[in-house]
Amino acid sequence: MDSFLIRGGNSLRGKVEISGSKNSALPILAACLMAEEKTTLRGVPRLSDINSMIGLIKELGCDVYRHEPSGDSGMTGGPPLNGPLDITVKSEKNCEARYDIVKTMRASICVLGPLLAKRGRAIVSIPGGCAIGDRPVDLHVRGLEKLGAMFRNENGNIVGEVRGRLKGCRMYLGGAQGPTVLGTINVMCAAALAEGDTVLVGAACEPEVVDCADMLNKMGAKIRGQGTPEIRIEGVEKLRGVEHRIIPDRIECGTFIIASAITNSPLELKHCNLDHLIAVTDLLEEMGVRMTRENGTIFVNPTGRPRPIEMTTQPYPGFPTDLQAQLMALLCVADGISVITERIFPDRFLHVGELNRMGARVRKEGPTAIIQGTMELAGAPVMASDLRASAAMVLAGLIARGTTRIDRVYHIDRGYEKIEEKLRALGADITRIKESRAVA
Ligand code: EPU
């Protein structure tokens, strides 16, 4: 388990290349199980969660080949661009996603819909809860049942079967906390190969759903309404192999916007889609961060100590839960009292205790956190508890007085591609301590 050592206080300056979206690439890799020929994906980030998904689809019979990097990113000191990934299904015999893989990556559930639609059978270990909450998968199962799949629980696995072909229908896919992102994608993938028409009412509108629908459409699917709460799918018999570029990672982009704001440093972010971040950029502008865009580049210009705000996480296009922890790190040094309410994962607050160890003043009341801004934070040894909470620790460490040591950074490696290289290239004093040295 590696650690990060950050000496706070450096200003940042320069350009950073935003990677392809992890949360788009994961279900898209699973959707490749449905293609008849080779699929080529560009912009797939190198992350441990992506490696786990590649490992899983290989076990499910795919050949996966990563091409060499296709040149450098043009960013001084930044990591090179990734080469494309070729995925070809060679065998359809194995239909099982084992617990060993599922327990390291909940997104393994994304293979359920594609396997049932294409192979008529799926055994997927039931993902347990994680640091951000219980995270049930009942809506995935309910949606696939409506399409005609039959399920039973066996030894901690969901065992699903289809007699003949799945059948399209009209269904409501929302739950108590609103729409489900991966649930929508799972059912949409399955419906793409079902017989007849499917209408998903209460579908998630996230850009990752749209990216997957766009790729499926290139493959020959007939999907309309992606990006709205009502997705209409006309089932087809086959999906072909295609080339597809993964959308930019809006959460990584938002994290670098906050890095710019917290260090009060102007930054240039390349390969972004600001349309995917409208709730985030509007809020940060209210806090005093100026942003301009030019094609796929965002120029971020903070204007001093941020103003406090109130924010509630919401499904897209609202403020994303995946940026709640990072925003909290910024509000810890804002000029006044801020309030954050978490509506998607009401328990997603493990970072509160760690930020308070660094001198922050955050009080939690149910799904709400009240943040009293302070003039400065102090470096401390802290723990990365989940992916986005770890990013919040890194952001806090960038401005904390003295040294911050963040343990268990494998969490951050799940979702941020080479974050320490990217930050170092911008001028941050951040070092990775490898496991053997970290323990010593
Ligand atoms: N929910 C149910 N039943 C279900 C599915 C979801 O009750 O069957 C509830 C959840 O407990 C939650 C809400 O619905 O309260 C929304 O969860 P959703 O299903 O949308 O989450 P997800 O699809 O499992 C994806 C991202 C998460 C991100 C959420 C919300 C991936 C791989 N994961 O998860 O990303 O927080 O959508 O936007 O795409 C991360 O990247 O750090 C991360 C956790």
Short mmCIF file of C-alpha atoms and ligand atoms in Angstrom, two decimals:
data_model
loop_
_atom_site.label_atom_id
_atom_site.label_comp_id
_atom_site.label_asym_id
_atom_site.label_seq_id
_atom_site.Cartn_x
_atom_site.Cartn_y
_atom_site.Cartn_z
CA MET A 1 0.00 0.00 0.00
CA ASP A 2 1.75 3.14 -1.24
CA SER A 3 1.53 6.51 0.46
CA PHE A 4 1.77 10.12 -0.74
CA LEU A 5 3.92 12.74 0.94
CA ILE A 6 2.83 16.28 0.14
CA ARG A 7 4.64 19.42 1.26
CA GLY A 8 1.97 22.06 1.09
CA GLY A 9 2.23 25.66 0.01
CA ASN A 10 3.48 25.51 -3.58
CA SER A 11 1.62 27.48 -6.23
CA LEU A 12 0.66 25.54 -9.33
CA ARG A 13 1.08 26.69 -12.91
CA GLY A 14 0.74 25.17 -16.37
CA LYS A 15 -1.34 22.75 -18.40
CA VAL A 16 -2.75 19.37 -17.52
CA GLU A 17 -4.31 16.78 -19.81
CA ILE A 18 -7.57 15.32 -18.49
CA SER A 19 -7.83 11.54 -19.00
CA GLY A 20 -10.72 9.56 -20.45
CA SER A 21 -13.58 8.88 -18.04
CA LYS A 22 -13.21 5.88 -15.74
CA ASN A 23 -16.95 5.67 -15.16
CA SER A 24 -17.63 5.71 -18.88
CA ALA A 25 -14.89 3.24 -19.79
CA LEU A 26 -15.93 0.62 -17.21
CA PRO A 27 -19.47 -0.13 -18.51
CA ILE A 28 -18.31 0.36 -22.11
CA LEU A 29 -15.68 -2.37 -21.62
CA ALA A 30 -18.48 -4.62 -20.33
CA ALA A 31 -20.66 -3.70 -23.34
CA CYS A 32 -17.87 -4.97 -25.63
CA LEU A 33 -18.98 -8.49 -24.57
CA MET A 34 -21.94 -8.00 -26.90
CA ALA A 35 -19.95 -7.16 -30.06
CA GLU A 36 -19.55 -9.69 -32.88
CA GLU A 37 -16.18 -8.31 -34.01
CA LYS A 38 -13.20 -6.39 -32.66
CA THR A 39 -13.95 -3.15 -30.78
CA THR A 40 -11.27 -0.46 -30.49
CA LEU A 41 -11.52 1.97 -27.59
CA ARG A 42 -9.49 5.16 -27.40
CA GLY A 43 -8.91 7.23 -24.30
CA VAL A 44 -9.26 4.36 -21.82
CA PRO A 45 -7.35 5.54 -18.72
CA ARG A 46 -4.72 3.36 -17.03
CA LEU A 47 -6.26 2.74 -13.63
CA SER A 48 -6.51 -0.19 -11.28
CA ASP A 49 -10.33 -0.37 -11.70
CA ILE A 50 -9.85 -0.50 -15.47
CA ASN A 51 -7.29 -3.29 -15.02
CA SER A 52 -9.82 -5.19 -12.91
CA MET A 53 -12.50 -4.80 -15.61
CA ILE A 54 -10.03 -5.89 -18.31
CA GLY A 55 -9.15 -8.91 -16.14
CA LEU A 56 -12.85 -9.71 -15.81
CA ILE A 57 -13.71 -9.52 -19.52
CA LYS A 58 -10.62 -11.62 -20.28
CA GLU A 59 -11.96 -14.29 -17.91
CA LEU A 60 -15.26 -13.99 -19.79
CA GLY A 61 -13.51 -14.92 -23.03
CA CYS A 62 -12.19 -11.64 -24.48
CA ASP A 63 -8.82 -11.00 -26.03
CA VAL A 64 -7.65 -7.55 -24.91
CA TYR A 65 -4.64 -5.80 -26.42
CA ARG A 66 -3.35 -2.37 -25.36
CA HIS A 67 -1.36 -0.56 -28.10
CA GLU A 68 1.77 1.40 -27.19
CA PRO A 69 1.29 5.06 -26.16
CA SER A 70 0.61 7.16 -29.22
CA GLY A 71 3.00 10.05 -28.49
CA ASP A 72 3.31 12.44 -25.61
CA SER A 73 0.60 14.65 -24.28
CA GLY A 74 2.51 17.84 -25.02
CA MET A 75 2.45 18.72 -21.30
CA THR A 76 5.90 19.32 -19.84
CA GLY A 77 6.59 16.51 -17.40
CA GLY A 78 3.08 15.07 -17.84
CA PRO A 79 2.41 11.40 -18.58
CA PRO A 80 2.21 10.20 -22.23
CA LEU A 81 -1.11 9.60 -23.98
CA ASN A 82 -2.44 6.06 -23.75
CA GLY A 83 -2.56 3.75 -26.71
CA PRO A 84 -5.94 2.37 -27.87
CA LEU A 85 -7.38 -0.88 -26.55
CA ASP A 86 -8.59 -3.69 -28.85
CA ILE A 87 -11.23 -6.06 -27.46
CA THR A 88 -12.35 -9.21 -29.30
CA VAL A 89 -14.68 -11.86 -27.89
CA LYS A 90 -13.03 -15.26 -28.51
CA SER A 91 -15.17 -17.55 -26.37
CA GLU A 92 -18.64 -17.26 -24.83
CA LYS A 93 -18.32 -20.28 -22.54
CA ASN A 94 -17.62 -18.65 -19.18
CA CYS A 95 -20.43 -16.48 -17.83
CA GLU A 96 -19.21 -15.99 -14.27
CA ALA A 97 -17.89 -12.84 -12.56
CA ARG A 98 -16.13 -14.23 -9.49
CA TYR A 99 -16.26 -12.70 -6.00
CA ASP A 100 -12.48 -12.14 -6.06
CA ILE A 101 -12.91 -9.61 -8.87
CA VAL A 102 -16.30 -8.18 -7.87
CA LYS A 103 -15.13 -7.43 -4.32
CA THR A 104 -12.31 -5.24 -5.66
CA MET A 105 -14.57 -3.41 -8.13
CA ARG A 106 -18.34 -3.00 -7.79
CA ALA A 107 -18.64 -1.94 -11.45
CA SER A 108 -18.24 -5.67 -12.26
CA ILE A 109 -22.06 -5.69 -12.04
CA CYS A 110 -22.00 -4.06 -15.50
CA VAL A 111 -21.39 -7.44 -17.13
CA LEU A 112 -24.79 -8.73 -15.93
CA GLY A 113 -26.93 -7.12 -18.67
CA PRO A 114 -24.52 -7.82 -21.57
CA LEU A 115 -24.03 -11.48 -20.51
CA LEU A 116 -27.77 -12.16 -20.18
CA ALA A 117 -28.57 -10.48 -23.49
CA LYS A 118 -25.77 -12.12 -25.48
CA ARG A 119 -25.18 -15.47 -23.76
CA GLY A 120 -28.50 -16.04 -21.99
CA ARG A 121 -26.73 -16.76 -18.70
CA ALA A 122 -24.83 -14.87 -16.02
CA ILE A 123 -23.43 -15.57 -12.58
CA VAL A 124 -22.27 -12.40 -10.88
CA SER A 125 -21.10 -12.29 -7.30
CA ILE A 126 -23.26 -9.83 -5.34
CA PRO A 127 -21.20 -6.69 -4.63
CA GLY A 128 -21.23 -5.84 -0.93
CA GLY A 129 -21.37 -2.33 0.53
CA CYS A 130 -18.36 -0.04 0.46
CA ALA A 131 -17.00 2.99 2.28
CA ILE A 132 -19.63 5.25 0.74
CA GLY A 133 -22.72 3.19 1.64
CA ASP A 134 -24.71 -0.05 1.19
CA ARG A 135 -24.92 0.26 -2.58
CA PRO A 136 -27.64 -2.27 -3.46
CA VAL A 137 -28.14 -3.63 -6.99
CA ASP A 138 -31.88 -4.35 -6.71
CA LEU A 139 -32.76 -1.90 -9.49
CA HIS A 140 -30.39 -3.63 -11.95
CA VAL A 141 -32.02 -6.97 -11.17
CA ARG A 142 -35.57 -5.57 -11.26
CA GLY A 143 -35.00 -3.96 -14.66
CA LEU A 144 -33.52 -7.12 -16.16
CA GLU A 145 -36.34 -9.21 -14.67
CA LYS A 146 -38.82 -6.94 -16.46
CA LEU A 147 -37.04 -7.86 -19.70
CA GLY A 148 -37.67 -11.52 -18.91
CA ALA A 149 -34.50 -12.67 -17.11
CA MET A 150 -35.01 -15.03 -14.16
CA PHE A 151 -32.83 -14.69 -11.09
CA ARG A 152 -31.94 -16.64 -8.00
CA ASN A 153 -29.39 -16.13 -5.25
CA GLU A 154 -26.84 -18.90 -4.83
CA ASN A 155 -23.79 -18.78 -2.54
CA GLY A 156 -23.59 -14.99 -2.62
CA ASN A 157 -24.06 -14.92 -6.39
CA ILE A 158 -26.83 -13.56 -8.57
CA VAL A 159 -27.58 -16.34 -11.03
CA GLY A 160 -29.53 -15.11 -14.03
CA GLU A 161 -30.99 -17.01 -16.98
CA VAL A 162 -32.98 -16.14 -20.07
CA ARG A 163 -35.25 -18.53 -21.98
CA GLY A 164 -34.94 -17.60 -25.63
CA ARG A 165 -34.43 -13.85 -26.05
CA LEU A 166 -35.07 -10.97 -23.66
CA LYS A 167 -38.29 -9.11 -24.46
CA GLY A 168 -38.63 -5.33 -24.57
CA CYS A 169 -41.15 -3.56 -22.33
CA ARG A 170 -41.87 -0.22 -20.71
CA MET A 171 -40.51 0.14 -17.17
CA TYR A 172 -39.76 2.61 -14.38
CA LEU A 173 -36.13 2.34 -13.29
CA GLY A 174 -35.85 4.86 -10.44
CA GLY A 175 -35.40 4.04 -6.75
CA ALA A 176 -35.63 5.78 -3.39
CA GLN A 177 -32.47 7.81 -4.10
CA GLY A 178 -33.50 8.63 -7.67
CA PRO A 179 -32.10 7.13 -10.88
CA THR A 180 -29.26 4.61 -11.04
CA VAL A 181 -26.35 5.23 -13.42
CA LEU A 182 -24.94 1.72 -13.83
CA GLY A 183 -28.44 0.21 -13.48
CA THR A 184 -29.63 2.30 -16.44
CA ILE A 185 -26.58 1.23 -18.48
CA ASN A 186 -27.01 -2.44 -17.58
CA VAL A 187 -30.68 -2.53 -18.60
CA MET A 188 -30.07 -0.34 -21.69
CA CYS A 189 -27.32 -2.74 -22.88
CA ALA A 190 -29.57 -5.75 -22.39
CA ALA A 191 -32.53 -4.06 -24.10
CA ALA A 192 -30.34 -3.24 -27.12
CA LEU A 193 -30.31 -6.97 -27.97
CA ALA A 194 -33.87 -7.73 -26.75
CA GLU A 195 -36.80 -8.55 -28.98
CA GLY A 196 -39.04 -5.52 -29.50
CA ASP A 197 -39.11 -2.06 -27.93
CA THR A 198 -38.09 -1.01 -24.45
CA VAL A 199 -38.81 2.32 -22.76
CA LEU A 200 -36.80 3.16 -19.65
CA VAL A 201 -38.66 5.76 -17.60
CA GLY A 202 -36.73 7.43 -14.77
CA ALA A 203 -33.41 6.67 -16.51
CA ALA A 204 -30.17 8.29 -15.35
CA CYS A 205 -29.11 11.23 -17.56
CA GLU A 206 -25.36 11.16 -16.77
CA PRO A 207 -22.92 11.73 -19.69
CA GLU A 208 -21.55 8.20 -19.05
CA VAL A 209 -24.99 6.77 -19.98
CA VAL A 210 -24.95 8.87 -23.16
CA ASP A 211 -21.41 7.74 -24.03
CA CYS A 212 -22.39 4.07 -23.73
CA ALA A 213 -25.60 4.61 -25.75
CA ASP A 214 -23.60 6.43 -28.45
CA MET A 215 -21.17 3.54 -28.72
CA LEU A 216 -24.00 0.98 -28.83
CA ASN A 217 -25.65 2.99 -31.61
CA LYS A 218 -22.41 2.89 -33.64
CA MET A 219 -22.49 -0.88 -33.09
CA GLY A 220 -25.94 -1.00 -34.68
CA ALA A 221 -28.23 -0.52 -31.67
CA LYS A 222 -31.27 1.75 -31.97
CA ILE A 223 -31.32 3.91 -28.86
CA ARG A 224 -32.95 7.33 -28.57
CA GLY A 225 -33.45 9.73 -25.69
CA GLN A 226 -30.12 9.04 -23.95
CA GLY A 227 -29.33 11.99 -21.70
CA THR A 228 -33.04 12.39 -20.82
CA PRO A 229 -35.10 10.49 -18.20
CA GLU A 230 -36.84 8.49 -20.95
CA ILE A 231 -34.68 6.23 -23.09
CA ARG A 232 -36.30 4.35 -26.00
CA ILE A 233 -34.61 1.25 -27.35
CA GLU A 234 -35.61 -0.73 -30.41
CA GLY A 235 -34.01 -4.16 -30.01
CA VAL A 236 -31.69 -5.52 -32.72
CA GLU A 237 -30.34 -9.02 -33.29
CA LYS A 238 -26.63 -8.29 -33.49
CA LEU A 239 -24.09 -5.64 -32.56
CA ARG A 240 -20.92 -5.16 -34.60
CA GLY A 241 -17.42 -4.13 -33.54
CA VAL A 242 -16.59 -0.41 -33.82
CA GLU A 243 -14.07 2.28 -32.86
CA HIS A 244 -15.02 4.59 -30.04
CA ARG A 245 -13.36 7.37 -28.04
CA ILE A 246 -14.24 7.58 -24.33
CA ILE A 247 -15.46 11.02 -23.13
CA PRO A 248 -13.19 13.13 -20.88
CA ASP A 249 -13.39 12.41 -17.16
CA ARG A 250 -15.64 15.15 -15.76
CA ILE A 251 -14.76 14.22 -12.18
CA GLU A 252 -11.00 14.42 -12.78
CA CYS A 253 -11.59 17.73 -14.56
CA GLY A 254 -13.63 19.05 -11.61
CA THR A 255 -10.91 17.90 -9.21
CA PHE A 256 -8.27 19.91 -11.12
CA ILE A 257 -10.56 22.97 -11.21
CA ILE A 258 -10.74 22.68 -7.42
CA ALA A 259 -6.95 22.17 -7.25
CA SER A 260 -6.59 25.48 -9.07
CA ALA A 261 -9.08 27.18 -6.73
CA ILE A 262 -7.61 25.83 -3.49
CA THR A 263 -4.03 26.80 -4.41
CA ASN A 264 -5.23 30.11 -5.92
CA SER A 265 -3.23 29.24 -9.06
CA PRO A 266 -4.28 29.70 -12.69
CA LEU A 267 -4.37 26.39 -14.60
CA GLU A 268 -5.10 25.29 -18.15
CA LEU A 269 -7.03 22.01 -18.41
CA LYS A 270 -6.86 20.28 -21.79
CA HIS A 271 -9.33 17.73 -23.20
CA CYS A 272 -12.40 18.67 -21.13
CA ASN A 273 -16.10 18.93 -21.78
CA LEU A 274 -17.38 21.86 -19.73
CA ASP A 275 -20.97 21.08 -20.75
CA HIS A 276 -20.74 18.05 -18.47
CA LEU A 277 -19.77 20.26 -15.52
CA ILE A 278 -22.27 23.11 -15.66
CA ALA A 279 -23.47 22.72 -12.04
CA VAL A 280 -19.85 22.58 -10.84
CA THR A 281 -18.58 25.56 -12.81
CA ASP A 282 -21.62 27.71 -11.90
CA LEU A 283 -21.06 26.98 -8.21
CA LEU A 284 -17.32 27.66 -8.37
CA GLU A 285 -17.97 30.90 -10.22
CA GLU A 286 -20.27 31.92 -7.35
CA MET A 287 -17.34 31.20 -5.05
CA GLY A 288 -15.09 33.54 -7.04
CA VAL A 289 -13.32 31.22 -9.49
CA ARG A 290 -13.29 32.58 -13.04
CA MET A 291 -13.31 30.16 -15.95
CA THR A 292 -13.13 30.58 -19.69
CA ARG A 293 -13.23 27.89 -22.34
CA GLU A 294 -11.78 27.52 -25.79
CA ASN A 295 -12.69 24.34 -27.66
CA GLY A 296 -11.76 21.53 -25.28
CA THR A 297 -9.60 23.67 -22.98
CA ILE A 298 -10.63 25.36 -19.73
CA PHE A 299 -8.62 28.27 -18.33
CA VAL A 300 -9.21 28.47 -14.58
CA ASN A 301 -8.46 31.77 -12.82
CA PRO A 302 -9.17 31.87 -9.10
CA THR A 303 -9.56 35.30 -7.49
CA GLY A 304 -8.35 34.73 -3.92
CA ARG A 305 -10.04 33.17 -0.90
CA PRO A 306 -13.26 31.42 -1.98
CA ARG A 307 -16.67 32.63 -0.80
CA PRO A 308 -18.77 30.12 1.22
CA ILE A 309 -21.77 28.40 -0.40
CA GLU A 310 -24.59 25.89 0.12
CA MET A 311 -24.62 22.83 -2.10
CA THR A 312 -26.69 19.64 -2.38
CA THR A 313 -25.50 16.69 -4.46
CA GLN A 314 -27.99 15.55 -7.08
CA PRO A 315 -28.24 13.28 -10.08
CA TYR A 316 -26.94 14.82 -13.33
CA PRO A 317 -27.11 17.64 -14.30
CA GLY A 318 -26.90 18.56 -10.58
CA PHE A 319 -23.70 18.76 -8.57
CA PRO A 320 -22.12 15.24 -8.63
CA THR A 321 -21.62 13.26 -5.43
CA ASP A 322 -18.21 12.28 -6.87
CA LEU A 323 -16.99 15.87 -6.34
CA GLN A 324 -18.55 16.42 -2.90
CA ALA A 325 -15.43 15.51 -0.89
CA GLN A 326 -13.13 17.63 -3.07
CA LEU A 327 -15.48 20.63 -2.80
CA MET A 328 -15.53 20.17 0.97
CA ALA A 329 -11.71 20.41 1.07
CA LEU A 330 -12.01 23.77 -0.72
CA LEU A 331 -14.79 25.02 1.58
CA CYS A 332 -12.59 24.23 4.60
CA VAL A 333 -10.58 27.36 3.70
CA ALA A 334 -13.48 29.51 2.43
CA ASP A 335 -14.30 32.87 3.94
CA GLY A 336 -17.31 31.84 6.10
CA ILE A 337 -19.72 28.99 6.81
CA SER A 338 -20.77 26.57 4.06
CA VAL A 339 -23.32 23.76 4.03
CA ILE A 340 -23.12 20.54 2.00
CA THR A 341 -25.98 18.03 1.81
CA GLU A 342 -25.34 14.59 0.31
CA ARG A 343 -28.48 13.22 -1.35
CA ILE A 344 -27.05 10.34 -3.43
CA PHE A 345 -24.98 8.49 -0.82
CA PRO A 346 -26.06 10.02 2.54
CA ASP A 347 -23.17 8.31 4.41
CA ARG A 348 -20.44 9.50 2.06
CA PHE A 349 -18.60 11.57 4.68
CA LEU A 350 -15.56 9.53 5.78
CA HIS A 351 -13.35 12.44 4.73
CA VAL A 352 -14.85 14.70 7.42
CA GLY A 353 -12.83 13.17 10.26
CA GLU A 354 -9.62 13.22 8.20
CA LEU A 355 -10.09 16.87 7.15
CA ASN A 356 -10.69 17.76 10.81
CA ARG A 357 -7.34 16.10 11.67
CA MET A 358 -5.80 18.71 9.39
CA GLY A 359 -7.38 21.57 11.33
CA ALA A 360 -10.62 21.87 9.35
CA ARG A 361 -13.84 22.67 11.22
CA VAL A 362 -16.52 20.41 9.80
CA ARG A 363 -19.55 19.16 11.73
CA LYS A 364 -21.80 16.45 10.37
CA GLU A 365 -25.53 16.35 11.02
CA GLY A 366 -27.18 13.40 9.24
CA PRO A 367 -26.65 13.81 5.49
CA THR A 368 -25.45 17.40 5.97
CA ALA A 369 -22.02 18.83 6.77
CA ILE A 370 -21.52 22.32 8.13
CA ILE A 371 -18.13 23.72 7.28
CA GLN A 372 -16.63 26.69 9.10
CA GLY A 373 -13.88 28.04 6.82
CA THR A 374 -10.46 28.56 8.45
CA MET A 375 -7.47 30.60 7.27
CA GLU A 376 -5.22 27.56 6.91
CA LEU A 377 -4.94 23.79 7.26
CA ALA A 378 -2.07 21.93 8.92
CA GLY A 379 -0.30 18.89 7.45
CA ALA A 380 -0.97 15.58 9.24
CA PRO A 381 -0.87 11.83 8.62
CA VAL A 382 -4.28 10.95 7.15
CA MET A 383 -5.98 7.95 5.64
CA ALA A 384 -7.46 7.61 2.16
CA SER A 385 -10.83 5.96 2.86
CA ASP A 386 -12.33 5.87 -0.64
CA LEU A 387 -11.49 7.17 -4.07
CA ARG A 388 -12.95 10.68 -3.94
CA ALA A 389 -12.19 11.17 -0.23
CA SER A 390 -8.52 10.48 -1.09
CA ALA A 391 -8.63 13.20 -3.73
CA ALA A 392 -9.96 15.58 -1.07
CA MET A 393 -6.96 14.71 1.13
CA VAL A 394 -4.56 15.44 -1.72
CA LEU A 395 -6.23 18.82 -2.34
CA ALA A 396 -6.07 19.71 1.35
CA GLY A 397 -2.42 18.58 1.47
CA LEU A 398 -1.54 20.95 -1.40
CA ILE A 399 -2.23 23.99 0.80
CA ALA A 400 -1.64 22.62 4.31
CA ARG A 401 1.22 24.06 6.33
CA GLY A 402 3.98 21.41 6.59
CA THR A 403 3.79 17.82 5.40
CA THR A 404 0.73 15.66 4.80
CA ARG A 405 1.16 11.92 4.54
CA ILE A 406 -1.73 10.07 2.92
CA ASP A 407 -1.78 6.32 3.50
CA ARG A 408 -3.63 3.67 1.46
CA VAL A 409 -3.47 5.61 -1.80
CA TYR A 410 -4.48 2.49 -3.72
CA HIS A 411 -7.94 4.06 -3.45
CA ILE A 412 -6.81 7.03 -5.53
CA ASP A 413 -5.09 4.74 -8.06
CA ARG A 414 -8.51 3.23 -8.74
CA GLY A 415 -9.75 6.42 -10.35
CA TYR A 416 -7.11 9.12 -10.96
CA GLU A 417 -4.57 8.41 -13.65
CA LYS A 418 -1.06 9.33 -12.46
CA ILE A 419 -2.39 12.10 -10.25
CA GLU A 420 0.95 12.69 -8.54
CA GLU A 421 2.80 12.97 -11.89
CA LYS A 422 0.20 15.43 -13.17
CA LEU A 423 0.36 17.54 -10.00
CA ARG A 424 4.17 17.44 -9.88
CA ALA A 425 4.29 18.65 -13.49
CA LEU A 426 2.20 21.64 -12.33
CA GLY A 427 4.63 22.43 -9.50
CA ALA A 428 3.22 20.53 -6.51
CA ASP A 429 5.63 18.91 -4.05
CA ILE A 430 4.14 15.42 -3.99
CA THR A 431 5.99 12.10 -3.79
CA ARG A 432 4.78 8.53 -3.86
CA ILE A 433 6.39 6.31 -1.24
CA LYS A 434 6.36 2.73 -2.44
CA GLU A 435 4.96 0.08 -0.13
CA SER A 436 8.27 -1.32 1.18
CA ARG A 437 9.51 2.15 2.10
CA ALA A 438 6.04 3.23 3.31
CA VAL A 439 6.03 0.45 5.88
CA ALA A 440 9.63 1.04 7.01
N1 EPU B 1 -29.32 2.39 -5.83
C1 EPU B 1 -30.29 1.53 -5.38
N2 EPU B 1 -30.44 0.33 -6.02
C2 EPU B 1 -29.70 -0.02 -7.10
C3 EPU B 1 -28.73 0.88 -7.58
C4 EPU B 1 -28.56 2.09 -6.93
O1 EPU B 1 -30.98 1.81 -4.39
O2 EPU B 1 -29.90 -1.11 -7.65
C5 EPU B 1 -29.13 3.68 -5.15
C6 EPU B 1 -27.71 3.84 -4.61
O3 EPU B 1 -27.55 3.24 -3.34
C7 EPU B 1 -27.55 5.34 -4.58
C8 EPU B 1 -28.33 5.78 -5.81
O4 EPU B 1 -29.21 4.71 -6.12
O5 EPU B 1 -28.15 5.88 -3.45
C9 EPU B 1 -27.48 6.10 -7.02
O6 EPU B 1 -26.53 5.07 -7.24
P1 EPU B 1 -26.09 4.65 -8.71
O7 EPU B 1 -26.65 3.32 -9.04
O8 EPU B 1 -26.37 5.77 -9.65
O9 EPU B 1 -24.52 4.48 -8.52
P2 EPU B 1 -23.61 3.52 -9.41
O10 EPU B 1 -24.15 3.48 -10.76
O11 EPU B 1 -23.37 2.25 -8.68
C10 EPU B 1 -22.00 5.33 -10.38
C11 EPU B 1 -20.54 5.66 -10.27
C12 EPU B 1 -20.25 6.22 -8.89
C13 EPU B 1 -21.11 7.46 -8.67
C14 EPU B 1 -22.60 7.09 -8.84
C15 EPU B 1 -23.53 8.27 -8.72
C16 EPU B 1 -19.43 4.09 -11.72
C17 EPU B 1 -18.49 2.96 -11.88
N3 EPU B 1 -19.74 4.46 -10.50
O12 EPU B 1 -22.25 4.32 -9.40
O13 EPU B 1 -18.88 6.62 -8.94
O14 EPU B 1 -20.90 7.98 -7.39
O15 EPU B 1 -22.79 6.49 -10.13
O16 EPU B 1 -23.23 9.22 -9.67
O17 EPU B 1 -19.85 4.67 -12.69
C18 EPU B 1 -16.74 7.05 -8.09
O18 EPU B 1 -16.36 7.15 -9.25
O19 EPU B 1 -16.06 7.40 -7.09
C19 EPU B 1 -18.08 6.50 -7.83
C20 EPU B 1 -18.46 6.02 -6.66
#
